[in-house]
């Protein structure tokens, strides 16, 4: 069985326990051995994280010890998947740029707050993660993010919808769903999911299911590609030293 760790907490407004429960059910339905934790101390055991197929953060607006970020980063660099949604992954630790670099983006605004009606437009491409899916409407927060240009964008939303200081700029298509690599690990993010009922929407659940499974598949594929040898040297990456 593949092994997954879900870590939930932080700001209660995002209903992290309920969202974590939805993700746990998805993974268990796909025969994962799932551990659910409500403390960041779950990231303290570096060797344990290395042995996982998937890490799912569901933690908004917190502070995290740098050592824990280093442990997660090392695990992902060596093949463990990382997948999450909304503020639970890309507004987790606003003061930790290492986390933001790894996840591919950081929330900066949701003009109009909750209750904005907008379209999620699927980027039809060769990616199986969105194959057969259609554009759909959401009434929720519309996330404006600062995004790593290296990500592969799988869905977007058009800004502006609500008024704000951004409105006089040209219209922009903001990424909603993306993937990227961190070392040999797969990273998946979906900006939808302000509350558990949004995560439970059929379209969002389908996107998240595909993303969770895709991220978790990366470790085995990487082992096959590299002959079972993890890229341990990446644990010593020092390119982010100024932030630590």
PDB file of C-alpha atoms in Angstrom:
ATOM      1  CA  UNK A   1       0.000   0.000   0.000  1.00  0.00           C
ATOM      2  CA  UNK A   2       1.122   3.538  -0.694  1.00  0.00           C
ATOM      3  CA  UNK A   3       1.609   5.644   2.435  1.00  0.00           C
ATOM      4  CA  UNK A   4       0.230   9.166   2.854  1.00  0.00           C
ATOM      5  CA  UNK A   5       0.449  11.735   5.633  1.00  0.00           C
ATOM      6  CA  UNK A   6      -2.198  14.460   5.979  1.00  0.00           C
ATOM      7  CA  UNK A   7      -1.351  17.298   8.360  1.00  0.00           C
ATOM      8  CA  UNK A   8      -4.174  19.705   9.240  1.00  0.00           C
ATOM      9  CA  UNK A   9      -4.459  22.790  11.420  1.00  0.00           C
ATOM     10  CA  UNK A  10      -3.894  26.533  11.397  1.00  0.00           C
ATOM     11  CA  UNK A  11      -6.794  28.910  10.746  1.00  0.00           C
ATOM     12  CA  UNK A  12     -10.126  27.229  11.515  1.00  0.00           C
ATOM     13  CA  UNK A  13     -11.995  29.296   8.921  1.00  0.00           C
ATOM     14  CA  UNK A  14     -10.803  26.967   6.175  1.00  0.00           C
ATOM     15  CA  UNK A  15     -12.340  23.974   7.969  1.00  0.00           C
ATOM     16  CA  UNK A  16      -9.042  22.065   7.915  1.00  0.00           C
ATOM     17  CA  UNK A  17     -10.279  19.038   9.849  1.00  0.00           C
ATOM     18  CA  UNK A  18     -13.220  18.533   7.476  1.00  0.00           C
ATOM     19  CA  UNK A  19     -11.053  19.033   4.380  1.00  0.00           C
ATOM     20  CA  UNK A  20      -8.470  16.616   5.759  1.00  0.00           C
ATOM     21  CA  UNK A  21     -11.271  14.092   6.226  1.00  0.00           C
ATOM     22  CA  UNK A  22     -12.325  14.416   2.589  1.00  0.00           C
ATOM     23  CA  UNK A  23      -8.761  13.850   1.407  1.00  0.00           C
ATOM     24  CA  UNK A  24      -8.320  10.889   3.766  1.00  0.00           C
ATOM     25  CA  UNK A  25     -11.461   9.249   2.401  1.00  0.00           C
ATOM     26  CA  UNK A  26     -10.300   9.764  -1.185  1.00  0.00           C
ATOM     27  CA  UNK A  27      -6.947   8.167  -0.489  1.00  0.00           C
ATOM     28  CA  UNK A  28      -8.331   5.277   1.560  1.00  0.00           C
ATOM     29  CA  UNK A  29     -10.779   4.545  -1.232  1.00  0.00           C
ATOM     30  CA  UNK A  30      -7.714   4.137  -3.426  1.00  0.00           C
ATOM     31  CA  UNK A  31      -6.068   1.711  -0.979  1.00  0.00           C
ATOM     32  CA  UNK A  32      -3.663   4.139   0.689  1.00  0.00           C
ATOM     33  CA  UNK A  33      -2.388   3.675   4.231  1.00  0.00           C
ATOM     34  CA  UNK A  34      -3.299   7.152   5.561  1.00  0.00           C
ATOM     35  CA  UNK A  35      -2.062   8.865   8.706  1.00  0.00           C
ATOM     36  CA  UNK A  36      -3.863  12.055   9.744  1.00  0.00           C
ATOM     37  CA  UNK A  37      -2.118  14.427  12.167  1.00  0.00           C
ATOM     38  CA  UNK A  38      -3.180  17.738  13.705  1.00  0.00           C
ATOM     39  CA  UNK A  39       0.289  18.938  14.691  1.00  0.00           C
ATOM     40  CA  UNK A  40       3.245  20.211  12.700  1.00  0.00           C
ATOM     41  CA  UNK A  41       5.399  17.867  14.758  1.00  0.00           C
ATOM     42  CA  UNK A  42       4.334  15.275  12.180  1.00  0.00           C
ATOM     43  CA  UNK A  43       7.066  16.822  10.011  1.00  0.00           C
ATOM     44  CA  UNK A  44       9.780  16.289  12.642  1.00  0.00           C
ATOM     45  CA  UNK A  45      10.823  12.767  11.612  1.00  0.00           C
ATOM     46  CA  UNK A  46      12.844  13.220   8.434  1.00  0.00           C
ATOM     47  CA  UNK A  47      13.336   9.505   7.784  1.00  0.00           C
ATOM     48  CA  UNK A  48       9.624   8.819   8.160  1.00  0.00           C
ATOM     49  CA  UNK A  49       8.806  11.513   5.602  1.00  0.00           C
ATOM     50  CA  UNK A  50      11.345   9.986   3.234  1.00  0.00           C
ATOM     51  CA  UNK A  51       9.421   6.723   3.402  1.00  0.00           C
ATOM     52  CA  UNK A  52       6.085   8.268   2.369  1.00  0.00           C
ATOM     53  CA  UNK A  53       4.555   8.335  -1.083  1.00  0.00           C
ATOM     54  CA  UNK A  54       2.530  11.497  -0.412  1.00  0.00           C
ATOM     55  CA  UNK A  55       2.347  14.458   1.956  1.00  0.00           C
ATOM     56  CA  UNK A  56      -0.892  16.483   2.027  1.00  0.00           C
ATOM     57  CA  UNK A  57      -0.686  19.782   3.941  1.00  0.00           C
ATOM     58  CA  UNK A  58      -3.986  21.313   5.121  1.00  0.00           C
ATOM     59  CA  UNK A  59      -2.597  24.136   7.255  1.00  0.00           C
ATOM     60  CA  UNK A  60      -3.314  27.856   6.808  1.00  0.00           C
ATOM     61  CA  UNK A  61      -1.498  30.882   8.252  1.00  0.00           C
ATOM     62  CA  UNK A  62       0.939  29.360  10.679  1.00  0.00           C
ATOM     63  CA  UNK A  63       4.526  29.463  11.816  1.00  0.00           C
ATOM     64  CA  UNK A  64       6.709  26.435  11.201  1.00  0.00           C
ATOM     65  CA  UNK A  65      10.202  25.528  12.418  1.00  0.00           C
ATOM     66  CA  UNK A  66      12.696  25.718   9.587  1.00  0.00           C
ATOM     67  CA  UNK A  67      13.838  22.188  10.342  1.00  0.00           C
ATOM     68  CA  UNK A  68      10.356  20.876   9.530  1.00  0.00           C
ATOM     69  CA  UNK A  69      10.330  22.664   6.184  1.00  0.00           C
ATOM     70  CA  UNK A  70      13.755  21.222   5.447  1.00  0.00           C
ATOM     71  CA  UNK A  71      12.461  17.725   6.230  1.00  0.00           C
ATOM     72  CA  UNK A  72       9.467  18.065   3.916  1.00  0.00           C
ATOM     73  CA  UNK A  73      11.616  19.611   1.208  1.00  0.00           C
ATOM     74  CA  UNK A  74      14.166  16.800   1.382  1.00  0.00           C
ATOM     75  CA  UNK A  75      11.450  14.148   1.189  1.00  0.00           C
ATOM     76  CA  UNK A  76       9.843  15.762  -1.856  1.00  0.00           C
ATOM     77  CA  UNK A  77      13.199  16.267  -3.536  1.00  0.00           C
ATOM     78  CA  UNK A  78      13.719  12.528  -3.176  1.00  0.00           C
ATOM     79  CA  UNK A  79      10.377  11.511  -4.661  1.00  0.00           C
ATOM     80  CA  UNK A  80       7.645  11.924  -2.048  1.00  0.00           C
ATOM     81  CA  UNK A  81       4.632  13.651  -3.606  1.00  0.00           C
ATOM     82  CA  UNK A  82       3.190  16.896  -2.263  1.00  0.00           C
ATOM     83  CA  UNK A  83      -0.412  17.861  -2.990  1.00  0.00           C
ATOM     84  CA  UNK A  84      -2.946  20.246  -1.490  1.00  0.00           C
ATOM     85  CA  UNK A  85      -5.396  23.045  -2.030  1.00  0.00           C
ATOM     86  CA  UNK A  86      -6.341  26.647  -1.251  1.00  0.00           C
ATOM     87  CA  UNK A  87      -4.725  28.268   1.785  1.00  0.00           C
ATOM     88  CA  UNK A  88      -3.938  24.858   3.203  1.00  0.00           C
ATOM     89  CA  UNK A  89      -0.891  24.608   0.956  1.00  0.00           C
ATOM     90  CA  UNK A  90      -0.180  27.995  -0.635  1.00  0.00           C
ATOM     91  CA  UNK A  91      -0.984  30.239   2.315  1.00  0.00           C
ATOM     92  CA  UNK A  92       0.454  27.985   4.976  1.00  0.00           C
ATOM     93  CA  UNK A  93       3.523  29.840   6.206  1.00  0.00           C
ATOM     94  CA  UNK A  94       3.678  33.408   4.951  1.00  0.00           C
ATOM     95  CA  UNK A  95       7.135  34.044   6.362  1.00  0.00           C
ATOM     96  CA  UNK A  96       8.771  30.961   4.900  1.00  0.00           C
ATOM     97  CA  UNK A  97       9.892  31.510   1.332  1.00  0.00           C
ATOM     98  CA  UNK A  98      11.363  27.998   1.150  1.00  0.00           C
ATOM     99  CA  UNK A  99       7.859  26.563   1.517  1.00  0.00           C
ATOM    100  CA  UNK A 100       6.578  28.961  -1.140  1.00  0.00           C
ATOM    101  CA  UNK A 101       9.358  28.015  -3.575  1.00  0.00           C
ATOM    102  CA  UNK A 102       8.599  24.326  -3.082  1.00  0.00           C
ATOM    103  CA  UNK A 103       4.821  24.636  -3.465  1.00  0.00           C
ATOM    104  CA  UNK A 104       4.939  26.971  -6.471  1.00  0.00           C
ATOM    105  CA  UNK A 105       3.036  30.008  -5.252  1.00  0.00           C
ATOM    106  CA  UNK A 106       1.684  32.168  -2.448  1.00  0.00           C
ATOM    107  CA  UNK A 107      -1.758  33.665  -1.908  1.00  0.00           C
ATOM    108  CA  UNK A 108      -1.779  37.484  -1.823  1.00  0.00           C
ATOM    109  CA  UNK A 109      -5.474  38.471  -2.178  1.00  0.00           C
ATOM    110  CA  UNK A 110      -9.047  37.367  -2.875  1.00  0.00           C
ATOM    111  CA  UNK A 111     -10.759  40.531  -4.194  1.00  0.00           C
ATOM    112  CA  UNK A 112     -14.410  40.628  -3.163  1.00  0.00           C
ATOM    113  CA  UNK A 113     -13.766  38.008  -0.449  1.00  0.00           C
ATOM    114  CA  UNK A 114     -16.080  35.000  -0.268  1.00  0.00           C
ATOM    115  CA  UNK A 115     -19.156  34.665  -2.494  1.00  0.00           C
ATOM    116  CA  UNK A 116     -17.624  35.751  -5.802  1.00  0.00           C
ATOM    117  CA  UNK A 117     -19.027  33.936  -8.830  1.00  0.00           C
ATOM    118  CA  UNK A 118     -16.360  33.077 -11.373  1.00  0.00           C
ATOM    119  CA  UNK A 119     -15.377  30.517 -13.962  1.00  0.00           C
ATOM    120  CA  UNK A 120     -12.631  27.944 -13.710  1.00  0.00           C
ATOM    121  CA  UNK A 121     -11.326  27.375 -17.213  1.00  0.00           C
ATOM    122  CA  UNK A 122      -9.625  24.065 -17.922  1.00  0.00           C
ATOM    123  CA  UNK A 123      -6.449  24.289 -19.992  1.00  0.00           C
ATOM    124  CA  UNK A 124      -6.873  21.522 -22.525  1.00  0.00           C
ATOM    125  CA  UNK A 125      -3.476  19.949 -22.954  1.00  0.00           C
ATOM    126  CA  UNK A 126      -1.760  16.610 -23.020  1.00  0.00           C
ATOM    127  CA  UNK A 127      -2.017  16.330 -19.231  1.00  0.00           C
ATOM    128  CA  UNK A 128      -4.213  13.429 -18.086  1.00  0.00           C
ATOM    129  CA  UNK A 129      -4.983  15.404 -14.938  1.00  0.00           C
ATOM    130  CA  UNK A 130      -7.648  17.442 -16.754  1.00  0.00           C
ATOM    131  CA  UNK A 131      -8.520  15.105 -19.635  1.00  0.00           C
ATOM    132  CA  UNK A 132     -12.235  15.146 -20.347  1.00  0.00           C
ATOM    133  CA  UNK A 133     -13.007  17.894 -17.843  1.00  0.00           C
ATOM    134  CA  UNK A 134     -15.082  20.955 -18.730  1.00  0.00           C
ATOM    135  CA  UNK A 135     -15.006  24.547 -17.493  1.00  0.00           C
ATOM    136  CA  UNK A 136     -17.148  25.079 -14.416  1.00  0.00           C
ATOM    137  CA  UNK A 137     -18.551  27.847 -12.230  1.00  0.00           C
ATOM    138  CA  UNK A 138     -17.629  28.436  -8.586  1.00  0.00           C
ATOM    139  CA  UNK A 139     -19.098  30.767  -5.965  1.00  0.00           C
ATOM    140  CA  UNK A 140     -16.320  31.201  -3.427  1.00  0.00           C
ATOM    141  CA  UNK A 141     -13.107  33.131  -2.914  1.00  0.00           C
ATOM    142  CA  UNK A 142     -11.206  33.851  -6.116  1.00  0.00           C
ATOM    143  CA  UNK A 143      -7.524  33.482  -5.300  1.00  0.00           C
ATOM    144  CA  UNK A 144      -4.987  35.958  -6.631  1.00  0.00           C
ATOM    145  CA  UNK A 145      -1.547  34.364  -6.233  1.00  0.00           C
ATOM    146  CA  UNK A 146       2.078  35.106  -6.896  1.00  0.00           C
ATOM    147  CA  UNK A 147       3.078  32.083  -8.962  1.00  0.00           C
ATOM    148  CA  UNK A 148       6.324  30.352  -9.892  1.00  0.00           C
ATOM    149  CA  UNK A 149       6.725  30.737 -13.683  1.00  0.00           C
ATOM    150  CA  UNK A 150       8.049  27.170 -13.810  1.00  0.00           C
ATOM    151  CA  UNK A 151       4.690  25.577 -12.987  1.00  0.00           C
ATOM    152  CA  UNK A 152       2.556  23.778 -15.572  1.00  0.00           C
ATOM    153  CA  UNK A 153      -0.837  25.477 -15.461  1.00  0.00           C
ATOM    154  CA  UNK A 154      -3.831  23.142 -15.812  1.00  0.00           C
ATOM    155  CA  UNK A 155      -6.700  25.554 -15.067  1.00  0.00           C
ATOM    156  CA  UNK A 156      -7.122  29.331 -14.799  1.00  0.00           C
ATOM    157  CA  UNK A 157      -9.615  32.025 -13.789  1.00  0.00           C
ATOM    158  CA  UNK A 158      -9.985  35.496 -15.295  1.00  0.00           C
ATOM    159  CA  UNK A 159      -9.333  38.630 -13.224  1.00  0.00           C
ATOM    160  CA  UNK A 160     -10.758  41.152 -12.559  1.00  0.00           C
ATOM    161  CA  UNK A 161     -14.215  40.119 -11.404  1.00  0.00           C
ATOM    162  CA  UNK A 162     -14.496  42.039  -8.139  1.00  0.00           C
ATOM    163  CA  UNK A 163     -13.360  45.627  -7.741  1.00  0.00           C
ATOM    164  CA  UNK A 164      -9.963  46.442  -6.269  1.00  0.00           C
ATOM    165  CA  UNK A 165      -6.644  48.211  -6.898  1.00  0.00           C
ATOM    166  CA  UNK A 166      -5.788  45.571  -9.488  1.00  0.00           C
ATOM    167  CA  UNK A 167      -8.757  46.468 -11.684  1.00  0.00           C
ATOM    168  CA  UNK A 168      -7.126  49.085 -13.943  1.00  0.00           C
ATOM    169  CA  UNK A 169      -4.458  46.611 -15.001  1.00  0.00           C
ATOM    170  CA  UNK A 170      -5.114  44.464 -18.042  1.00  0.00           C
ATOM    171  CA  UNK A 171      -7.180  41.325 -17.597  1.00  0.00           C
ATOM    172  CA  UNK A 172      -5.117  38.345 -16.465  1.00  0.00           C
ATOM    173  CA  UNK A 173      -5.679  34.607 -16.413  1.00  0.00           C
ATOM    174  CA  UNK A 174      -4.646  33.522 -12.937  1.00  0.00           C
ATOM    175  CA  UNK A 175      -3.565  29.907 -12.422  1.00  0.00           C
ATOM    176  CA  UNK A 176      -6.016  27.838 -10.369  1.00  0.00           C
ATOM    177  CA  UNK A 177      -4.483  24.369 -10.759  1.00  0.00           C
ATOM    178  CA  UNK A 178      -0.836  23.610 -11.412  1.00  0.00           C
ATOM    179  CA  UNK A 179       1.908  21.025 -11.160  1.00  0.00           C
ATOM    180  CA  UNK A 180       5.646  21.358 -10.777  1.00  0.00           C
ATOM    181  CA  UNK A 181       8.693  19.323  -9.815  1.00  0.00           C
ATOM    182  CA  UNK A 182      10.749  19.721  -6.679  1.00  0.00           C
ATOM    183  CA  UNK A 183      13.800  17.572  -7.134  1.00  0.00           C
ATOM    184  CA  UNK A 184      12.327  14.324  -8.430  1.00  0.00           C
ATOM    185  CA  UNK A 185       9.133  14.781  -6.423  1.00  0.00           C
ATOM    186  CA  UNK A 186       5.783  15.779  -7.932  1.00  0.00           C
ATOM    187  CA  UNK A 187       3.922  18.819  -6.588  1.00  0.00           C
ATOM    188  CA  UNK A 188       0.208  19.465  -7.233  1.00  0.00           C
ATOM    189  CA  UNK A 189      -1.837  22.503  -6.179  1.00  0.00           C
ATOM    190  CA  UNK A 190      -5.469  23.598  -6.559  1.00  0.00           C
ATOM    191  CA  UNK A 191      -6.450  27.061  -5.282  1.00  0.00           C
ATOM    192  CA  UNK A 192     -10.107  26.055  -4.766  1.00  0.00           C
ATOM    193  CA  UNK A 193     -11.290  24.882  -1.368  1.00  0.00           C
ATOM    194  CA  UNK A 194     -12.194  27.806   0.909  1.00  0.00           C
ATOM    195  CA  UNK A 195     -14.597  25.524   2.781  1.00  0.00           C
ATOM    196  CA  UNK A 196     -15.173  21.784   2.796  1.00  0.00           C
ATOM    197  CA  UNK A 197     -18.310  22.173   0.666  1.00  0.00           C
ATOM    198  CA  UNK A 198     -16.189  23.605  -2.159  1.00  0.00           C
ATOM    199  CA  UNK A 199     -13.745  20.687  -1.919  1.00  0.00           C
ATOM    200  CA  UNK A 200     -16.775  18.368  -2.044  1.00  0.00           C
ATOM    201  CA  UNK A 201     -18.020  19.837  -5.354  1.00  0.00           C
ATOM    202  CA  UNK A 202     -17.824  17.035  -7.951  1.00  0.00           C
ATOM    203  CA  UNK A 203     -15.457  18.985 -10.204  1.00  0.00           C
ATOM    204  CA  UNK A 204     -13.135  19.938  -7.359  1.00  0.00           C
ATOM    205  CA  UNK A 205     -13.166  16.453  -5.869  1.00  0.00           C
ATOM    206  CA  UNK A 206     -12.287  15.015  -9.269  1.00  0.00           C
ATOM    207  CA  UNK A 207      -9.418  17.450  -9.737  1.00  0.00           C
ATOM    208  CA  UNK A 208      -8.085  16.754  -6.263  1.00  0.00           C
ATOM    209  CA  UNK A 209      -8.407  12.988  -6.645  1.00  0.00           C
ATOM    210  CA  UNK A 210      -6.422  13.060  -9.866  1.00  0.00           C
ATOM    211  CA  UNK A 211      -3.833  15.378  -8.330  1.00  0.00           C
ATOM    212  CA  UNK A 212      -3.368  13.373  -5.146  1.00  0.00           C
ATOM    213  CA  UNK A 213      -2.906  10.135  -7.065  1.00  0.00           C
ATOM    214  CA  UNK A 214      -0.593  11.746  -9.623  1.00  0.00           C
ATOM    215  CA  UNK A 215       1.656  13.208  -6.938  1.00  0.00           C
ATOM    216  CA  UNK A 216       1.810   9.894  -5.086  1.00  0.00           C
ATOM    217  CA  UNK A 217       2.773   7.957  -8.218  1.00  0.00           C
ATOM    218  CA  UNK A 218       5.966   9.946  -8.642  1.00  0.00           C
ATOM    219  CA  UNK A 219       8.040   8.103  -6.077  1.00  0.00           C
ATOM    220  CA  UNK A 220       7.717   4.671  -7.680  1.00  0.00           C
ATOM    221  CA  UNK A 221       8.272   6.094 -11.153  1.00  0.00           C
ATOM    222  CA  UNK A 222      11.367   7.899  -9.922  1.00  0.00           C
ATOM    223  CA  UNK A 223      12.725   4.684  -8.393  1.00  0.00           C
ATOM    224  CA  UNK A 224      12.264   2.923 -11.709  1.00  0.00           C
ATOM    225  CA  UNK A 225      13.882   5.794 -13.586  1.00  0.00           C
ATOM    226  CA  UNK A 226      16.895   6.038 -11.288  1.00  0.00           C
ATOM    227  CA  UNK A 227      17.296   2.336 -10.619  1.00  0.00           C
ATOM    228  CA  UNK A 228      16.070   2.581  -7.042  1.00  0.00           C
ATOM    229  CA  UNK A 229      18.578   5.244  -6.121  1.00  0.00           C
ATOM    230  CA  UNK A 230      17.073   8.349  -4.522  1.00  0.00           C
ATOM    231  CA  UNK A 231      18.842  11.623  -5.161  1.00  0.00           C
ATOM    232  CA  UNK A 232      20.161  11.945  -1.630  1.00  0.00           C
ATOM    233  CA  UNK A 233      22.622  14.654  -2.567  1.00  0.00           C
ATOM    234  CA  UNK A 234      19.718  17.087  -2.952  1.00  0.00           C
ATOM    235  CA  UNK A 235      19.327  17.105   0.827  1.00  0.00           C
ATOM    236  CA  UNK A 236      22.377  19.346   0.872  1.00  0.00           C
ATOM    237  CA  UNK A 237      20.983  21.967  -1.488  1.00  0.00           C
ATOM    238  CA  UNK A 238      22.082  25.382  -0.190  1.00  0.00           C
ATOM    239  CA  UNK A 239      20.483  27.737  -2.700  1.00  0.00           C
ATOM    240  CA  UNK A 240      18.008  29.008  -0.118  1.00  0.00           C
ATOM    241  CA  UNK A 241      20.534  29.754   2.607  1.00  0.00           C
ATOM    242  CA  UNK A 242      19.728  33.458   2.849  1.00  0.00           C
ATOM    243  CA  UNK A 243      16.176  32.611   4.000  1.00  0.00           C
ATOM    244  CA  UNK A 244      17.243  30.322   6.820  1.00  0.00           C
TER     245      UNK A 244
END
